[in-house]
């Protein structure tokens, strides 16, 4: 099948590359000439495990190509994916200006029937707006499909190639068959391909992310209560996660969710509910709980140092919002580092992939360390924010020799706090006895 993917960011690049991997001819489009030249040369602008190798292979085998020419890409394709950003506005609503601009450009370029697929995360009703934008520019026939993505950063290739499910929203059964054919290589193991109406498909993406965000916030609130009553949240997590009605996923306490999806999508869902005269109490509470959770590590640091962090040096392991990505958007580390700097502390930070992105946020206000042990040299305390595998089994004896004082704040509960305490460390976890 001949496919155009307009928008070569995270979602567009992953989708286009995976479609090419299954034998389709794919043209990925982006308006940034420098990005396109980098992609042609096999240089990937994002960190995603396995993506660079996949891009290079499919470019070499001439199934995947890159261009800035939207007009040519649309004319050469039967199915056109829209995969541009929908950044949040000040009021939490999704900014659809790029989506609708692309829709108009598609309409101008059309020379025959096309299937237009919304891959961007968009609120309910966007497919109708996309159709209106296209119709304003062309008399050629077309159909608009909602096909939300469910990719986890750090595992996007596996998520696309082996999805839990594929959601297709369209009003014409013939169009659904085209989409089913396109996705057939990815659902051969029996995973469901769910065809539904367009509005339900658009809603599914937001409902899924709001549910996951609520689970995270619920468990983080349980962690705070465990600290108050002397319970161990990890024991509680195991106790409830083995209930088949609940399950173990997304029950690990931590320092709050971040990234490009959960914060933005929760806000957009709340805005949609407001516009329809409905208050989503559970979703609102999940968002508020998450904002509070992002401050927990700083509160623990402040309490440990009796309210005075001025002149202290704090090591930070992990800056990306999660492991296996360089994404700093809405990262809990930002809240922590900014609070430390405002309190007069110095920060030494290490992250395997996010240092370049972190520099865009913090500039020269913190010290960037190429190696994790450099980040603990001379510090008054170490804070673990992101649970990279590289941080799971460090040499604690070596760390103790480098630090001014053996104080750990484990924001992900990945270290054995009781054993470390027996070895002379002061250990602070999330929702565990200290």
Tab-separated table of C-alpha atoms in Angstrom:
chain	number	residue	atom	x	y	z
A	1	UNK	CA	0.000	0.000	0.000
A	2	UNK	CA	1.196	3.545	-0.733
A	3	UNK	CA	1.188	5.682	2.405
A	4	UNK	CA	2.026	9.277	3.274
A	5	UNK	CA	2.661	10.285	6.881
A	6	UNK	CA	2.547	14.034	7.391
A	7	UNK	CA	4.526	14.941	10.477
A	8	UNK	CA	7.822	13.153	11.113
A	9	UNK	CA	7.936	13.606	14.860
A	10	UNK	CA	7.689	10.836	17.411
A	11	UNK	CA	4.378	9.295	16.344
A	12	UNK	CA	4.738	9.902	12.619
A	13	UNK	CA	8.264	8.551	12.375
A	14	UNK	CA	7.481	5.410	14.369
A	15	UNK	CA	4.259	4.742	12.433
A	16	UNK	CA	5.799	5.382	9.026
A	17	UNK	CA	8.822	3.222	9.744
A	18	UNK	CA	6.759	0.314	11.060
A	19	UNK	CA	4.414	0.441	8.065
A	20	UNK	CA	7.462	0.367	5.777
A	21	UNK	CA	8.837	-2.603	7.706
A	22	UNK	CA	5.770	-4.613	6.642
A	23	UNK	CA	6.305	-3.910	2.936
A	24	UNK	CA	4.381	-0.699	2.332
A	25	UNK	CA	5.794	2.245	0.360
A	26	UNK	CA	5.923	5.113	2.849
A	27	UNK	CA	6.658	8.804	2.362
A	28	UNK	CA	7.230	10.701	5.618
A	29	UNK	CA	6.715	14.443	5.324
A	30	UNK	CA	7.985	17.264	7.499
A	31	UNK	CA	8.174	21.012	6.908
A	32	UNK	CA	11.626	21.209	8.534
A	33	UNK	CA	14.235	20.744	5.758
A	34	UNK	CA	17.056	20.143	8.256
A	35	UNK	CA	15.116	17.318	9.915
A	36	UNK	CA	14.380	15.725	6.547
A	37	UNK	CA	18.050	15.846	5.538
A	38	UNK	CA	19.010	14.259	8.858
A	39	UNK	CA	16.438	11.503	8.388
A	40	UNK	CA	17.636	10.821	4.850
A	41	UNK	CA	21.135	10.401	6.289
A	42	UNK	CA	19.868	8.035	8.984
A	43	UNK	CA	20.174	10.546	11.826
A	44	UNK	CA	17.179	10.250	14.144
A	45	UNK	CA	16.067	13.417	16.013
A	46	UNK	CA	14.634	11.477	18.970
A	47	UNK	CA	15.871	8.669	21.181
A	48	UNK	CA	13.767	5.542	20.825
A	49	UNK	CA	15.305	2.071	21.168
A	50	UNK	CA	15.418	0.211	17.848
A	51	UNK	CA	14.099	3.075	15.721
A	52	UNK	CA	17.363	4.183	14.122
A	53	UNK	CA	18.189	0.681	12.893
A	54	UNK	CA	14.665	0.254	11.500
A	55	UNK	CA	14.768	3.600	9.679
A	56	UNK	CA	18.138	2.887	8.093
A	57	UNK	CA	17.106	-0.573	6.935
A	58	UNK	CA	13.881	0.577	5.311
A	59	UNK	CA	15.550	3.568	3.656
A	60	UNK	CA	18.254	1.269	2.276
A	61	UNK	CA	15.613	-1.135	0.965
A	62	UNK	CA	13.731	1.802	-0.628
A	63	UNK	CA	10.445	1.341	1.210
A	64	UNK	CA	10.827	4.472	3.346
A	65	UNK	CA	11.663	7.960	2.118
A	66	UNK	CA	11.477	11.511	3.430
A	67	UNK	CA	10.381	14.773	1.856
A	68	UNK	CA	9.218	18.315	2.558
A	69	UNK	CA	6.814	18.169	-0.400
A	70	UNK	CA	3.333	17.545	0.991
A	71	UNK	CA	1.719	17.943	-2.415
A	72	UNK	CA	3.811	15.207	-4.034
A	73	UNK	CA	3.413	12.867	-1.054
A	74	UNK	CA	-0.381	13.152	-1.092
A	75	UNK	CA	-0.584	12.587	-4.847
A	76	UNK	CA	1.633	9.496	-4.569
A	77	UNK	CA	-0.415	7.885	-1.775
A	78	UNK	CA	-3.726	6.154	-1.198
A	79	UNK	CA	-3.723	6.508	2.595
A	80	UNK	CA	-2.566	9.768	4.193
A	81	UNK	CA	-1.847	9.910	7.932
A	82	UNK	CA	-1.932	13.188	9.851
A	83	UNK	CA	0.614	12.941	12.672
A	84	UNK	CA	1.398	16.508	13.678
A	85	UNK	CA	1.432	17.954	17.175
A	86	UNK	CA	-1.599	19.142	19.126
A	87	UNK	CA	0.033	21.183	21.903
A	88	UNK	CA	-2.089	22.301	24.849
A	89	UNK	CA	-3.369	25.840	24.961
A	90	UNK	CA	-3.354	27.966	28.093
A	91	UNK	CA	-6.863	26.727	28.904
A	92	UNK	CA	-5.915	23.056	28.471
A	93	UNK	CA	-7.586	22.653	25.090
A	94	UNK	CA	-5.760	20.967	22.215
A	95	UNK	CA	-4.394	23.345	19.592
A	96	UNK	CA	-5.657	21.930	16.299
A	97	UNK	CA	-4.124	24.606	14.070
A	98	UNK	CA	-1.427	22.302	12.674
A	99	UNK	CA	-3.870	19.444	12.127
A	100	UNK	CA	-6.296	21.657	10.214
A	101	UNK	CA	-3.501	23.325	8.227
A	102	UNK	CA	-2.348	19.873	7.117
A	103	UNK	CA	-5.940	18.935	6.269
A	104	UNK	CA	-6.245	21.971	3.999
A	105	UNK	CA	-2.904	21.156	2.380
A	106	UNK	CA	-4.107	17.606	1.723
A	107	UNK	CA	-7.276	18.949	0.133
A	108	UNK	CA	-5.309	21.229	-2.183
A	109	UNK	CA	-3.043	18.360	-3.235
A	110	UNK	CA	-5.701	15.700	-3.830
A	111	UNK	CA	-6.057	14.350	-7.354
A	112	UNK	CA	-8.427	11.491	-6.556
A	113	UNK	CA	-9.922	9.432	-3.738
A	114	UNK	CA	-7.881	9.311	-0.497
A	115	UNK	CA	-8.279	7.836	2.963
A	116	UNK	CA	-7.250	10.486	5.493
A	117	UNK	CA	-6.277	9.124	8.903
A	118	UNK	CA	-6.078	11.172	12.108
A	119	UNK	CA	-3.115	9.685	13.985
A	120	UNK	CA	-2.598	12.761	16.156
A	121	UNK	CA	-4.240	12.746	19.578
A	122	UNK	CA	-7.276	14.953	19.069
A	123	UNK	CA	-10.518	15.713	20.918
A	124	UNK	CA	-13.879	14.325	19.911
A	125	UNK	CA	-15.204	16.134	16.853
A	126	UNK	CA	-11.826	16.680	15.186
A	127	UNK	CA	-12.487	14.253	12.322
A	128	UNK	CA	-15.497	16.344	11.369
A	129	UNK	CA	-13.360	19.506	11.389
A	130	UNK	CA	-10.684	17.766	9.318
A	131	UNK	CA	-13.316	16.724	6.783
A	132	UNK	CA	-14.622	20.297	6.567
A	133	UNK	CA	-11.096	21.650	6.078
A	134	UNK	CA	-10.375	19.167	3.277
A	135	UNK	CA	-13.760	19.738	1.657
A	136	UNK	CA	-13.065	23.478	1.530
A	137	UNK	CA	-10.138	22.787	-0.816
A	138	UNK	CA	-11.292	19.929	-3.063
A	139	UNK	CA	-14.218	18.272	-4.780
A	140	UNK	CA	-12.482	14.882	-4.877
A	141	UNK	CA	-13.980	12.111	-2.708
A	142	UNK	CA	-12.315	11.086	0.548
A	143	UNK	CA	-12.971	9.480	3.915
A	144	UNK	CA	-11.627	10.509	7.312
A	145	UNK	CA	-10.612	7.830	9.820
A	146	UNK	CA	-9.692	8.152	13.490
A	147	UNK	CA	-6.827	5.787	14.356
A	148	UNK	CA	-5.382	6.803	17.746
A	149	UNK	CA	-1.909	5.676	18.763
A	150	UNK	CA	-1.158	3.865	22.024
A	151	UNK	CA	2.639	4.006	22.032
A	152	UNK	CA	4.784	4.078	25.155
A	153	UNK	CA	7.964	6.082	24.807
A	154	UNK	CA	10.877	3.708	25.195
A	155	UNK	CA	8.852	0.778	23.824
A	156	UNK	CA	7.197	2.335	20.784
A	157	UNK	CA	8.451	-0.129	18.171
A	158	UNK	CA	7.175	-3.144	20.112
A	159	UNK	CA	3.919	-1.345	20.885
A	160	UNK	CA	3.314	-0.641	17.192
A	161	UNK	CA	4.436	-4.019	15.865
A	162	UNK	CA	2.710	-6.023	18.619
A	163	UNK	CA	-0.225	-3.881	19.768
A	164	UNK	CA	-2.667	-4.785	22.525
A	165	UNK	CA	-5.351	-3.635	20.094
A	166	UNK	CA	-5.846	-1.408	17.058
A	167	UNK	CA	-8.695	1.109	17.174
A	168	UNK	CA	-10.243	2.257	13.894
A	169	UNK	CA	-13.011	4.833	13.821
A	170	UNK	CA	-14.853	5.293	10.527
A	171	UNK	CA	-18.365	5.459	9.137
A	172	UNK	CA	-17.936	3.318	6.007
A	173	UNK	CA	-17.346	-0.460	6.261
A	174	UNK	CA	-15.343	-0.366	3.005
A	175	UNK	CA	-12.870	2.064	4.562
A	176	UNK	CA	-12.632	-0.139	7.637
A	177	UNK	CA	-11.564	-2.998	5.341
A	178	UNK	CA	-8.752	-0.867	3.890
A	179	UNK	CA	-7.504	-0.103	7.389
A	180	UNK	CA	-7.826	-3.741	8.437
A	181	UNK	CA	-5.697	-4.779	5.467
A	182	UNK	CA	-3.064	-2.195	6.393
A	183	UNK	CA	-2.900	-3.386	10.003
A	184	UNK	CA	-3.267	-7.114	9.305
A	185	UNK	CA	0.473	-7.897	9.774
A	186	UNK	CA	0.330	-6.461	13.291
A	187	UNK	CA	-2.674	-8.421	14.586
A	188	UNK	CA	-1.938	-11.912	13.249
A	189	UNK	CA	-1.550	-13.279	16.782
A	190	UNK	CA	-5.199	-12.598	17.513
A	191	UNK	CA	-5.021	-9.179	19.142
A	192	UNK	CA	-8.256	-7.323	18.453
A	193	UNK	CA	-8.765	-4.800	15.697
A	194	UNK	CA	-11.674	-2.744	16.979
A	195	UNK	CA	-13.808	-0.940	14.402
A	196	UNK	CA	-16.132	1.687	15.841
A	197	UNK	CA	-17.656	5.056	15.062
A	198	UNK	CA	-15.318	8.036	14.750
A	199	UNK	CA	-16.345	9.827	17.948
A	200	UNK	CA	-15.851	6.677	20.029
A	201	UNK	CA	-12.373	6.145	18.570
A	202	UNK	CA	-11.395	9.727	19.377
A	203	UNK	CA	-12.772	9.327	22.898
A	204	UNK	CA	-11.007	5.992	23.459
A	205	UNK	CA	-7.541	7.551	23.389
A	206	UNK	CA	-8.389	10.140	26.050
A	207	UNK	CA	-10.296	7.669	28.203
A	208	UNK	CA	-7.371	5.223	28.165
A	209	UNK	CA	-4.809	7.810	29.193
A	210	UNK	CA	-7.081	9.284	31.862
A	211	UNK	CA	-7.618	5.806	33.330
A	212	UNK	CA	-3.870	5.138	33.483
A	213	UNK	CA	-3.203	8.566	34.964
A	214	UNK	CA	-5.849	7.913	37.614
A	215	UNK	CA	-4.235	4.580	38.575
A	216	UNK	CA	-0.861	6.266	38.984
A	217	UNK	CA	-2.314	9.071	41.079
A	218	UNK	CA	-4.358	6.665	43.191
A	219	UNK	CA	-1.278	4.625	44.054
A	220	UNK	CA	0.757	7.727	44.800
A	221	UNK	CA	-1.924	8.876	47.231
A	222	UNK	CA	-1.922	5.451	48.865
A	223	UNK	CA	1.854	5.823	49.230
A	224	UNK	CA	1.431	9.114	51.073
A	225	UNK	CA	-1.107	7.532	53.413
A	226	UNK	CA	1.155	4.516	53.976
A	227	UNK	CA	3.856	6.868	55.219
A	228	UNK	CA	1.414	8.401	57.700
A	229	UNK	CA	0.148	5.110	59.123
A	230	UNK	CA	3.359	3.078	59.013
A	231	UNK	CA	2.405	0.726	56.176
A	232	UNK	CA	4.611	-0.336	53.243
A	233	UNK	CA	3.154	0.688	49.886
A	234	UNK	CA	5.091	-2.003	48.013
A	235	UNK	CA	3.405	-4.677	50.128
A	236	UNK	CA	0.054	-2.985	49.554
A	237	UNK	CA	0.749	-2.837	45.809
A	238	UNK	CA	1.363	-6.578	45.693
A	239	UNK	CA	-1.694	-7.204	47.824
A	240	UNK	CA	-4.072	-5.383	45.507
A	241	UNK	CA	-2.281	-6.092	42.214
A	242	UNK	CA	-2.833	-9.830	42.539
A	243	UNK	CA	-6.589	-9.243	42.540
A	244	UNK	CA	-7.692	-10.213	39.016
A	245	UNK	CA	-10.169	-7.349	39.020
A	246	UNK	CA	-7.328	-4.850	39.487
A	247	UNK	CA	-4.128	-6.320	38.017
A	248	UNK	CA	-0.537	-5.190	38.607
A	249	UNK	CA	0.005	-2.627	35.835
A	250	UNK	CA	0.498	1.058	36.648
A	251	UNK	CA	0.487	0.506	40.411
A	252	UNK	CA	4.082	1.462	41.159
A	253	UNK	CA	4.305	4.563	43.345
A	254	UNK	CA	6.701	7.291	42.332
A	255	UNK	CA	7.109	11.000	41.798
A	256	UNK	CA	4.227	11.644	39.410
A	257	UNK	CA	3.615	11.137	35.719
A	258	UNK	CA	4.960	13.376	32.976
A	259	UNK	CA	5.720	13.188	29.273
A	260	UNK	CA	3.919	14.286	26.144
A	261	UNK	CA	0.679	12.336	26.657
A	262	UNK	CA	-0.788	11.966	30.134
A	263	UNK	CA	-0.578	15.615	31.303
A	264	UNK	CA	-1.762	17.023	27.972
A	265	UNK	CA	-4.499	14.468	27.412
A	266	UNK	CA	-5.897	14.768	30.932
A	267	UNK	CA	-6.123	18.548	30.503
A	268	UNK	CA	-7.755	18.188	27.096
A	269	UNK	CA	-10.317	15.718	28.449
A	270	UNK	CA	-11.163	18.085	31.288
A	271	UNK	CA	-11.576	20.918	28.784
A	272	UNK	CA	-13.895	18.771	26.666
A	273	UNK	CA	-15.993	17.974	29.720
A	274	UNK	CA	-16.206	21.666	30.641
A	275	UNK	CA	-17.332	22.559	27.135
A	276	UNK	CA	-20.097	20.001	27.496
A	277	UNK	CA	-21.242	21.152	30.931
A	278	UNK	CA	-19.882	18.177	32.855
A	279	UNK	CA	-17.378	18.024	35.711
A	280	UNK	CA	-15.116	14.947	35.686
A	281	UNK	CA	-14.381	14.732	39.409
A	282	UNK	CA	-12.161	11.644	39.235
A	283	UNK	CA	-10.022	12.969	36.386
A	284	UNK	CA	-9.699	16.374	38.057
A	285	UNK	CA	-8.572	14.710	41.277
A	286	UNK	CA	-6.012	12.577	39.421
A	287	UNK	CA	-4.476	15.694	37.910
A	288	UNK	CA	-4.351	17.513	41.252
A	289	UNK	CA	-2.816	14.490	42.982
A	290	UNK	CA	-0.145	14.293	40.298
A	291	UNK	CA	0.819	17.933	40.686
A	292	UNK	CA	1.214	17.384	44.432
A	293	UNK	CA	3.240	14.205	43.914
A	294	UNK	CA	5.811	16.056	41.821
A	295	UNK	CA	6.685	18.101	44.921
A	296	UNK	CA	7.147	15.121	47.249
A	297	UNK	CA	10.888	14.646	46.760
A	298	UNK	CA	11.628	18.297	47.422
A	299	UNK	CA	9.455	18.208	50.550
A	300	UNK	CA	11.402	15.191	51.814
A	301	UNK	CA	14.721	16.903	51.112
A	302	UNK	CA	13.585	20.059	52.842
A	303	UNK	CA	12.406	18.131	55.896
A	304	UNK	CA	15.663	16.165	56.107
A	305	UNK	CA	17.748	19.333	56.049
A	306	UNK	CA	15.410	21.071	58.503
A	307	UNK	CA	14.170	23.605	55.992
A	308	UNK	CA	17.570	24.943	54.967
A	309	UNK	CA	18.938	23.816	51.601
A	310	UNK	CA	20.957	26.939	50.876
A	311	UNK	CA	24.520	26.010	49.969
A	312	UNK	CA	23.741	22.289	49.851
A	313	UNK	CA	24.710	20.218	46.816
A	314	UNK	CA	22.221	17.613	45.640
A	315	UNK	CA	22.891	14.873	43.103
A	316	UNK	CA	20.062	13.927	40.753
A	317	UNK	CA	19.975	10.620	38.894
A	318	UNK	CA	17.470	10.722	36.046
A	319	UNK	CA	16.019	13.755	34.271
A	320	UNK	CA	13.807	12.262	31.532
A	321	UNK	CA	10.196	11.720	32.564
A	322	UNK	CA	10.709	7.937	32.257
A	323	UNK	CA	13.497	5.522	31.281
A	324	UNK	CA	14.427	4.712	27.665
A	325	UNK	CA	13.578	8.163	26.336
A	326	UNK	CA	15.132	11.614	26.189
A	327	UNK	CA	11.756	13.312	26.638
A	328	UNK	CA	11.756	16.048	29.283
A	329	UNK	CA	8.213	17.279	28.714
A	330	UNK	CA	6.375	17.686	32.042
A	331	UNK	CA	9.135	15.656	33.729
A	332	UNK	CA	8.982	15.492	37.552
A	333	UNK	CA	12.702	16.299	37.574
A	334	UNK	CA	11.912	19.823	36.374
A	335	UNK	CA	9.781	20.544	39.441
A	336	UNK	CA	12.464	19.132	41.746
A	337	UNK	CA	15.441	20.900	40.176
A	338	UNK	CA	13.679	24.260	39.954
A	339	UNK	CA	12.662	24.003	43.618
A	340	UNK	CA	16.217	23.112	44.654
A	341	UNK	CA	17.673	26.043	42.734
A	342	UNK	CA	15.074	28.414	44.187
A	343	UNK	CA	16.050	27.203	47.674
A	344	UNK	CA	19.700	28.041	47.029
A	345	UNK	CA	20.965	24.494	46.464
A	346	UNK	CA	23.398	23.372	43.786
A	347	UNK	CA	22.504	20.459	41.517
A	348	UNK	CA	24.694	17.829	39.871
A	349	UNK	CA	22.681	15.708	37.423
A	350	UNK	CA	23.160	12.615	35.278
A	351	UNK	CA	20.874	10.982	32.728
A	352	UNK	CA	21.841	8.467	30.015
A	353	UNK	CA	19.887	10.214	27.238
A	354	UNK	CA	18.186	13.441	28.333
A	355	UNK	CA	21.144	15.774	28.937
A	356	UNK	CA	20.724	17.660	25.658
A	357	UNK	CA	17.031	18.257	26.320
A	358	UNK	CA	17.749	19.180	29.940
A	359	UNK	CA	20.178	21.900	28.835
A	360	UNK	CA	17.345	23.554	26.920
A	361	UNK	CA	15.447	23.866	30.205
A	362	UNK	CA	18.095	24.493	32.856
A	363	UNK	CA	20.858	26.084	30.792
A	364	UNK	CA	24.022	26.560	32.841
A	365	UNK	CA	22.227	26.638	36.192
A	366	UNK	CA	23.129	23.028	37.033
A	367	UNK	CA	26.177	20.793	36.554
A	368	UNK	CA	25.768	18.086	33.907
A	369	UNK	CA	27.687	14.902	34.645
A	370	UNK	CA	28.548	12.376	31.944
A	371	UNK	CA	28.796	9.539	34.470
A	372	UNK	CA	26.443	8.742	37.368
A	373	UNK	CA	29.252	8.634	39.931
A	374	UNK	CA	30.356	12.130	38.900
A	375	UNK	CA	26.905	13.340	39.947
A	376	UNK	CA	27.399	12.099	43.528
A	377	UNK	CA	30.880	13.532	44.010
A	378	UNK	CA	30.766	15.851	47.015
A	379	UNK	CA	26.980	15.949	47.337
A	380	UNK	CA	24.988	16.210	50.546
A	381	UNK	CA	22.320	13.845	49.200
A	382	UNK	CA	21.430	11.851	46.098
A	383	UNK	CA	17.933	11.827	44.622
A	384	UNK	CA	16.824	9.141	42.180
A	385	UNK	CA	14.083	10.503	39.929
A	386	UNK	CA	14.079	8.217	36.862
A	387	UNK	CA	14.531	4.449	37.183
A	388	UNK	CA	17.017	3.824	34.378
A	389	UNK	CA	18.488	0.309	34.506
A	390	UNK	CA	21.931	1.879	34.871
A	391	UNK	CA	20.889	3.147	38.301
A	392	UNK	CA	19.384	-0.046	39.712
A	393	UNK	CA	22.526	-1.731	41.045
A	394	UNK	CA	25.176	0.901	41.730
A	395	UNK	CA	28.280	0.453	43.872
A	396	UNK	CA	26.970	1.895	47.129
A	397	UNK	CA	30.349	1.603	48.840
A	398	UNK	CA	31.925	3.692	46.111
A	399	UNK	CA	29.094	6.210	46.346
A	400	UNK	CA	29.488	6.510	50.108
A	401	UNK	CA	33.159	7.350	49.616
A	402	UNK	CA	32.304	10.130	47.161
A	403	UNK	CA	29.400	11.776	48.996
A	404	UNK	CA	29.645	14.240	51.880
A	405	UNK	CA	26.933	12.325	53.686
A	406	UNK	CA	25.263	8.963	52.877
A	407	UNK	CA	21.724	10.217	52.241
A	408	UNK	CA	19.470	8.726	49.546
A	409	UNK	CA	16.055	9.775	48.294
A	410	UNK	CA	14.659	6.962	46.161
A	411	UNK	CA	11.788	8.357	44.100
A	412	UNK	CA	11.012	4.984	42.509
A	413	UNK	CA	11.602	2.501	45.349
A	414	UNK	CA	14.154	0.560	43.298
A	415	UNK	CA	16.709	0.165	46.093
A	416	UNK	CA	16.527	-2.050	49.182
A	417	UNK	CA	15.991	0.605	51.808
A	418	UNK	CA	16.256	-1.615	54.893
A	419	UNK	CA	19.507	-3.199	53.745
A	420	UNK	CA	20.972	0.200	52.929
A	421	UNK	CA	19.927	1.532	56.320
A	422	UNK	CA	21.742	-1.387	57.945
A	423	UNK	CA	24.842	-0.365	55.984
A	424	UNK	CA	24.795	3.150	57.377
A	425	UNK	CA	22.735	4.959	54.779
A	426	UNK	CA	19.885	7.337	55.514
A	427	UNK	CA	17.212	6.125	53.120
A	428	UNK	CA	13.985	7.871	52.104
A	429	UNK	CA	11.568	6.077	49.747
A	430	UNK	CA	8.013	6.690	48.575
A	431	UNK	CA	5.333	5.196	50.808
A	432	UNK	CA	7.754	3.020	52.780
A	433	UNK	CA	8.989	3.049	56.357
A	434	UNK	CA	12.073	5.212	56.745
